[in-house]
PDB file of C-alpha atoms in Angstrom:
ATOM      1  CA  UNK A 172     215.804 -18.555 259.293  1.00  0.00           C
ATOM      2  CA  UNK A 173     218.140 -16.029 257.588  1.00  0.00           C
ATOM      3  CA  UNK A 174     218.973 -13.205 260.012  1.00  0.00           C
ATOM      4  CA  UNK A 175     221.023 -10.100 260.678  1.00  0.00           C
ATOM      5  CA  UNK A 176     221.454  -7.466 263.389  1.00  0.00           C
ATOM      6  CA  UNK A 177     220.933  -3.851 262.325  1.00  0.00           C
ATOM      7  CA  UNK A 178     220.983  -0.332 263.605  1.00  0.00           C
ATOM      8  CA  UNK A 179     217.603   1.171 262.728  1.00  0.00           C
ATOM      9  CA  UNK A 180     217.335   4.554 261.017  1.00  0.00           C
ATOM     10  CA  UNK A 181     215.168   7.395 262.271  1.00  0.00           C
ATOM     11  CA  UNK A 182     212.067   8.216 260.211  1.00  0.00           C
ATOM     12  CA  UNK A 183     213.678  11.554 259.312  1.00  0.00           C
ATOM     13  CA  UNK A 184     216.799   9.845 257.967  1.00  0.00           C
ATOM     14  CA  UNK A 185     214.716   7.285 256.068  1.00  0.00           C
ATOM     15  CA  UNK A 186     212.897  10.182 254.334  1.00  0.00           C
ATOM     16  CA  UNK A 187     216.193  11.845 253.424  1.00  0.00           C
ATOM     17  CA  UNK A 188     217.735   8.592 252.153  1.00  0.00           C
ATOM     18  CA  UNK A 189     214.588   7.987 250.069  1.00  0.00           C
ATOM     19  CA  UNK A 190     214.976  11.497 248.595  1.00  0.00           C
ATOM     20  CA  UNK A 191     218.603  10.755 247.712  1.00  0.00           C
ATOM     21  CA  UNK A 192     217.548   7.448 246.174  1.00  0.00           C
ATOM     22  CA  UNK A 193     214.935   9.225 244.020  1.00  0.00           C
ATOM     23  CA  UNK A 194     217.601  11.671 242.817  1.00  0.00           C
ATOM     24  CA  UNK A 195     219.931   8.793 241.964  1.00  0.00           C
ATOM     25  CA  UNK A 196     217.265   6.781 240.161  1.00  0.00           C
ATOM     26  CA  UNK A 197     217.210   9.420 237.411  1.00  0.00           C
ATOM     27  CA  UNK A 198     221.000   9.066 236.964  1.00  0.00           C
ATOM     28  CA  UNK A 199     221.706   5.393 237.659  1.00  0.00           C
ATOM     29  CA  UNK A 200     220.165   2.246 236.235  1.00  0.00           C
ATOM     30  CA  UNK A 201     219.643  -0.528 238.764  1.00  0.00           C
ATOM     31  CA  UNK A 202     217.242  -2.128 241.212  1.00  0.00           C
ATOM     32  CA  UNK A 203     216.687   0.418 243.972  1.00  0.00           C
ATOM     33  CA  UNK A 204     215.803  -1.105 247.320  1.00  0.00           C
ATOM     34  CA  UNK A 205     212.567  -0.325 249.140  1.00  0.00           C
ATOM     35  CA  UNK A 206     212.731   2.341 251.817  1.00  0.00           C
ATOM     36  CA  UNK A 207     211.327  -0.208 254.281  1.00  0.00           C
ATOM     37  CA  UNK A 208     214.652  -2.060 254.031  1.00  0.00           C
ATOM     38  CA  UNK A 209     216.988   0.847 254.905  1.00  0.00           C
ATOM     39  CA  UNK A 210     219.250  -0.039 257.849  1.00  0.00           C
ATOM     40  CA  UNK A 211     222.900  -0.296 258.915  1.00  0.00           C
ATOM     41  CA  UNK A 212     223.961  -3.938 259.273  1.00  0.00           C
ATOM     42  CA  UNK A 213     226.030  -4.493 262.415  1.00  0.00           C
ATOM     43  CA  UNK A 214     226.388  -8.262 261.912  1.00  0.00           C
ATOM     44  CA  UNK A 215     225.034 -10.690 259.304  1.00  0.00           C
ATOM     45  CA  UNK A 216     224.235 -14.007 260.979  1.00  0.00           C
ATOM     46  CA  UNK A 217     222.878 -16.041 258.090  1.00  0.00           C
ATOM     47  CA  UNK A 218     220.821 -19.125 258.855  1.00  0.00           C
ATOM     48  CA  UNK A 219     220.069 -19.676 262.552  1.00  0.00           C
ATOM     49  CA  UNK A 220     217.514 -21.694 264.502  1.00  0.00           C
ATOM     50  CA  UNK A 221     215.057 -20.637 267.217  1.00  0.00           C
ATOM     51  CA  UNK A 222     217.418 -21.484 270.102  1.00  0.00           C
ATOM     52  CA  UNK A 223     220.240 -19.484 268.551  1.00  0.00           C
ATOM     53  CA  UNK A 224     217.840 -16.563 267.933  1.00  0.00           C
ATOM     54  CA  UNK A 225     217.080 -16.502 271.674  1.00  0.00           C
ATOM     55  CA  UNK A 226     220.827 -16.351 272.378  1.00  0.00           C
ATOM     56  CA  UNK A 227     221.131 -13.437 269.944  1.00  0.00           C
ATOM     57  CA  UNK A 228     218.398 -11.597 271.867  1.00  0.00           C
ATOM     58  CA  UNK A 229     220.502 -12.005 275.021  1.00  0.00           C
ATOM     59  CA  UNK A 230     223.542 -10.785 273.060  1.00  0.00           C
ATOM     60  CA  UNK A 231     221.674  -7.603 272.119  1.00  0.00           C
ATOM     61  CA  UNK A 232     220.561  -6.990 275.706  1.00  0.00           C
ATOM     62  CA  UNK A 233     224.171  -7.265 276.896  1.00  0.00           C
ATOM     63  CA  UNK A 234     225.937  -5.473 274.028  1.00  0.00           C
ATOM     64  CA  UNK A 235     223.502  -2.546 273.977  1.00  0.00           C
ATOM     65  CA  UNK A 236     222.964  -2.191 277.730  1.00  0.00           C
ATOM     66  CA  UNK A 237     225.041   0.964 278.112  1.00  0.00           C
ATOM     67  CA  UNK A 238     224.917   2.331 274.568  1.00  0.00           C
ATOM     68  CA  UNK A 239     223.461   5.767 273.957  1.00  0.00           C
ATOM     69  CA  UNK A 240     221.819   6.900 270.732  1.00  0.00           C
ATOM     70  CA  UNK A 241     224.266   6.559 267.842  1.00  0.00           C
ATOM     71  CA  UNK A 242     225.163   9.557 265.691  1.00  0.00           C
ATOM     72  CA  UNK A 243     225.032   8.795 261.955  1.00  0.00           C
ATOM     73  CA  UNK A 244     226.929  11.076 259.587  1.00  0.00           C
ATOM     74  CA  UNK A 245     226.470  10.505 255.828  1.00  0.00           C
ATOM     75  CA  UNK A 246     229.823  10.394 254.059  1.00  0.00           C
ATOM     76  CA  UNK A 247     229.126  10.236 250.327  1.00  0.00           C
ATOM     77  CA  UNK A 248     228.365   7.413 247.954  1.00  0.00           C
ATOM     78  CA  UNK A 249     230.223   4.157 247.520  1.00  0.00           C
ATOM     79  CA  UNK A 250     229.944   0.912 245.619  1.00  0.00           C
ATOM     80  CA  UNK A 251     230.684  -2.741 246.176  1.00  0.00           C
ATOM     81  CA  UNK A 252     231.564  -4.640 243.033  1.00  0.00           C
ATOM     82  CA  UNK A 253     232.200  -3.385 239.516  1.00  0.00           C
ATOM     83  CA  UNK A 254     230.673  -0.072 238.364  1.00  0.00           C
ATOM     84  CA  UNK A 255     228.692  -1.900 235.661  1.00  0.00           C
ATOM     85  CA  UNK A 256     227.050  -4.278 238.188  1.00  0.00           C
ATOM     86  CA  UNK A 257     227.433  -2.682 241.594  1.00  0.00           C
ATOM     87  CA  UNK A 258     225.748  -2.401 244.928  1.00  0.00           C
ATOM     88  CA  UNK A 259     225.304   1.346 245.377  1.00  0.00           C
ATOM     89  CA  UNK A 260     225.413   2.625 248.928  1.00  0.00           C
ATOM     90  CA  UNK A 261     225.334   5.688 251.136  1.00  0.00           C
ATOM     91  CA  UNK A 262     228.517   5.561 253.188  1.00  0.00           C
ATOM     92  CA  UNK A 263     228.464   6.593 256.843  1.00  0.00           C
ATOM     93  CA  UNK A 264     231.360   8.096 258.780  1.00  0.00           C
ATOM     94  CA  UNK A 265     233.177   5.682 261.069  1.00  0.00           C
ATOM     95  CA  UNK A 266     232.136   7.497 264.259  1.00  0.00           C
ATOM     96  CA  UNK A 267     233.554   6.202 267.533  1.00  0.00           C
ATOM     97  CA  UNK A 268     230.180   5.290 269.086  1.00  0.00           C
ATOM     98  CA  UNK A 269     229.000   3.533 265.934  1.00  0.00           C
ATOM     99  CA  UNK A 270     232.208   1.531 265.619  1.00  0.00           C
ATOM    100  CA  UNK A 271     232.178   0.667 269.352  1.00  0.00           C
ATOM    101  CA  UNK A 272     228.584  -0.576 269.149  1.00  0.00           C
ATOM    102  CA  UNK A 273     229.374  -2.817 266.169  1.00  0.00           C
ATOM    103  CA  UNK A 274     232.435  -4.151 267.993  1.00  0.00           C
ATOM    104  CA  UNK A 275     230.437  -4.784 271.201  1.00  0.00           C
ATOM    105  CA  UNK A 276     227.750  -6.706 269.288  1.00  0.00           C
ATOM    106  CA  UNK A 277     230.332  -8.786 267.431  1.00  0.00           C
ATOM    107  CA  UNK A 278     232.391  -9.503 270.564  1.00  0.00           C
ATOM    108  CA  UNK A 279     229.283 -10.615 272.466  1.00  0.00           C
ATOM    109  CA  UNK A 280     228.214 -12.840 269.539  1.00  0.00           C
ATOM    110  CA  UNK A 281     231.651 -14.436 269.609  1.00  0.00           C
ATOM    111  CA  UNK A 282     231.531 -14.847 273.419  1.00  0.00           C
ATOM    112  CA  UNK A 283     228.134 -16.584 273.128  1.00  0.00           C
ATOM    113  CA  UNK A 284     229.347 -18.862 270.325  1.00  0.00           C
ATOM    114  CA  UNK A 285     227.054 -17.367 267.677  1.00  0.00           C
ATOM    115  CA  UNK A 286     228.565 -17.410 264.182  1.00  0.00           C
ATOM    116  CA  UNK A 287     228.387 -14.346 261.954  1.00  0.00           C
ATOM    117  CA  UNK A 288     230.019 -13.011 258.807  1.00  0.00           C
ATOM    118  CA  UNK A 289     233.317 -11.609 260.097  1.00  0.00           C
ATOM    119  CA  UNK A 290     233.961  -9.202 257.222  1.00  0.00           C
ATOM    120  CA  UNK A 291     235.169  -5.851 258.536  1.00  0.00           C
ATOM    121  CA  UNK A 292     232.345  -3.543 259.609  1.00  0.00           C
ATOM    122  CA  UNK A 293     231.819  -0.858 256.949  1.00  0.00           C
ATOM    123  CA  UNK A 294     228.853   1.344 257.931  1.00  0.00           C
ATOM    124  CA  UNK A 295     226.498   2.081 255.042  1.00  0.00           C
ATOM    125  CA  UNK A 296     222.901   2.046 253.839  1.00  0.00           C
ATOM    126  CA  UNK A 297     222.285   0.036 250.656  1.00  0.00           C
ATOM    127  CA  UNK A 298     220.492   2.087 247.995  1.00  0.00           C
ATOM    128  CA  UNK A 299     220.509  -0.108 244.875  1.00  0.00           C
ATOM    129  CA  UNK A 300     221.667  -3.474 243.595  1.00  0.00           C
ATOM    130  CA  UNK A 301     222.799  -4.441 240.099  1.00  0.00           C
ATOM    131  CA  UNK A 302     223.452  -0.755 239.490  1.00  0.00           C
ATOM    132  CA  UNK A 303     225.332   0.679 236.548  1.00  0.00           C
ATOM    133  CA  UNK A 304     227.210   3.597 238.094  1.00  0.00           C
ATOM    134  CA  UNK A 305     228.891   6.196 235.910  1.00  0.00           C
ATOM    135  CA  UNK A 306     230.626   8.608 238.331  1.00  0.00           C
ATOM    136  CA  UNK A 307     230.480  11.568 235.959  1.00  0.00           C
ATOM    137  CA  UNK A 308     226.671  11.325 235.998  1.00  0.00           C
ATOM    138  CA  UNK A 309     226.456  11.818 239.765  1.00  0.00           C
ATOM    139  CA  UNK A 310     226.298  15.526 240.400  1.00  0.00           C
ATOM    140  CA  UNK A 311     224.232  18.061 242.327  1.00  0.00           C
ATOM    141  CA  UNK A 312     223.001  15.506 244.840  1.00  0.00           C
ATOM    142  CA  UNK A 313     221.408  16.541 248.121  1.00  0.00           C
ATOM    143  CA  UNK A 314     222.746  14.262 250.852  1.00  0.00           C
ATOM    144  CA  UNK A 315     220.984  13.442 254.124  1.00  0.00           C
ATOM    145  CA  UNK A 316     221.846  15.485 257.190  1.00  0.00           C
ATOM    146  CA  UNK A 317     223.472  14.050 260.301  1.00  0.00           C
ATOM    147  CA  UNK A 318     220.978  12.031 262.334  1.00  0.00           C
ATOM    148  CA  UNK A 319     220.865   9.575 265.192  1.00  0.00           C
ATOM    149  CA  UNK A 320     219.667   6.049 265.731  1.00  0.00           C
ATOM    150  CA  UNK A 321     217.931   4.900 268.884  1.00  0.00           C
ATOM    151  CA  UNK A 322     217.492   1.144 268.363  1.00  0.00           C
ATOM    152  CA  UNK A 323     219.127  -2.108 267.296  1.00  0.00           C
ATOM    153  CA  UNK A 324     217.030  -4.947 265.878  1.00  0.00           C
ATOM    154  CA  UNK A 325     217.447  -8.636 265.095  1.00  0.00           C
ATOM    155  CA  UNK A 326     215.768  -9.115 261.707  1.00  0.00           C
ATOM    156  CA  UNK A 327     214.602 -12.136 259.778  1.00  0.00           C
ATOM    157  CA  UNK A 328     215.273 -11.699 256.053  1.00  0.00           C
ATOM    158  CA  UNK A 329     213.018 -13.312 253.465  1.00  0.00           C
ATOM    159  CA  UNK A 330     214.167 -13.234 249.849  1.00  0.00           C
ATOM    160  CA  UNK A 331     211.858 -13.237 246.824  1.00  0.00           C
ATOM    161  CA  UNK A 332     211.870 -12.190 243.156  1.00  0.00           C
ATOM    162  CA  UNK A 333     210.765  -8.694 244.232  1.00  0.00           C
ATOM    163  CA  UNK A 334     213.655  -8.344 246.686  1.00  0.00           C
ATOM    164  CA  UNK A 335     214.106  -8.821 250.399  1.00  0.00           C
ATOM    165  CA  UNK A 336     211.563  -8.209 253.128  1.00  0.00           C
ATOM    166  CA  UNK A 337     212.634  -7.863 256.736  1.00  0.00           C
ATOM    167  CA  UNK A 338     210.666  -8.894 259.791  1.00  0.00           C
ATOM    168  CA  UNK A 339     211.803  -7.520 263.161  1.00  0.00           C
ATOM    169  CA  UNK A 340     212.231 -10.325 265.713  1.00  0.00           C
ATOM    170  CA  UNK A 341     213.643  -8.385 268.668  1.00  0.00           C
ATOM    171  CA  UNK A 342     214.511  -4.730 269.284  1.00  0.00           C
ATOM    172  CA  UNK A 343     216.645  -3.063 271.939  1.00  0.00           C
ATOM    173  CA  UNK A 344     216.324   0.672 272.493  1.00  0.00           C
ATOM    174  CA  UNK A 345     219.514   2.657 272.994  1.00  0.00           C
ATOM    175  CA  UNK A 346     219.957   5.264 275.695  1.00  0.00           C
TER     176      UNK A 346
END
């Protein structure tokens, strides 16, 4: 099964990100992702089996044991890729608690021998894929307010023509 570990967003932040996405959809062409998929990826695991998924659940219990709610501060828009075929995202500030949580999860995965994509952690929420972004068109946007996250979840990702759907497999509450 294809999996990843994510910091979940509060319902309030999901609403605000959806509002931002609606604003952007009138300015940017692309495939906007469903609000049900908004999250902050802490570690992408890729394909794992049932036994490895159980180890990841133990990883989350250990890595999140002493973590409090995580403050999320929106920090503008960003893109991955070329502006004519980009992944459009809402960047998040690299807050100490957020960065420490991602590092704790990744260190515990490594200690338990669970492979993951070791690209540097860059906190963001994906808004659209295959987007054509013209920076001059992006003006007068209302960005989400600072929020907090209270849970980390191991998700199973299922891909289809309509996009990805995520099924929570295991959740750890913070604080």
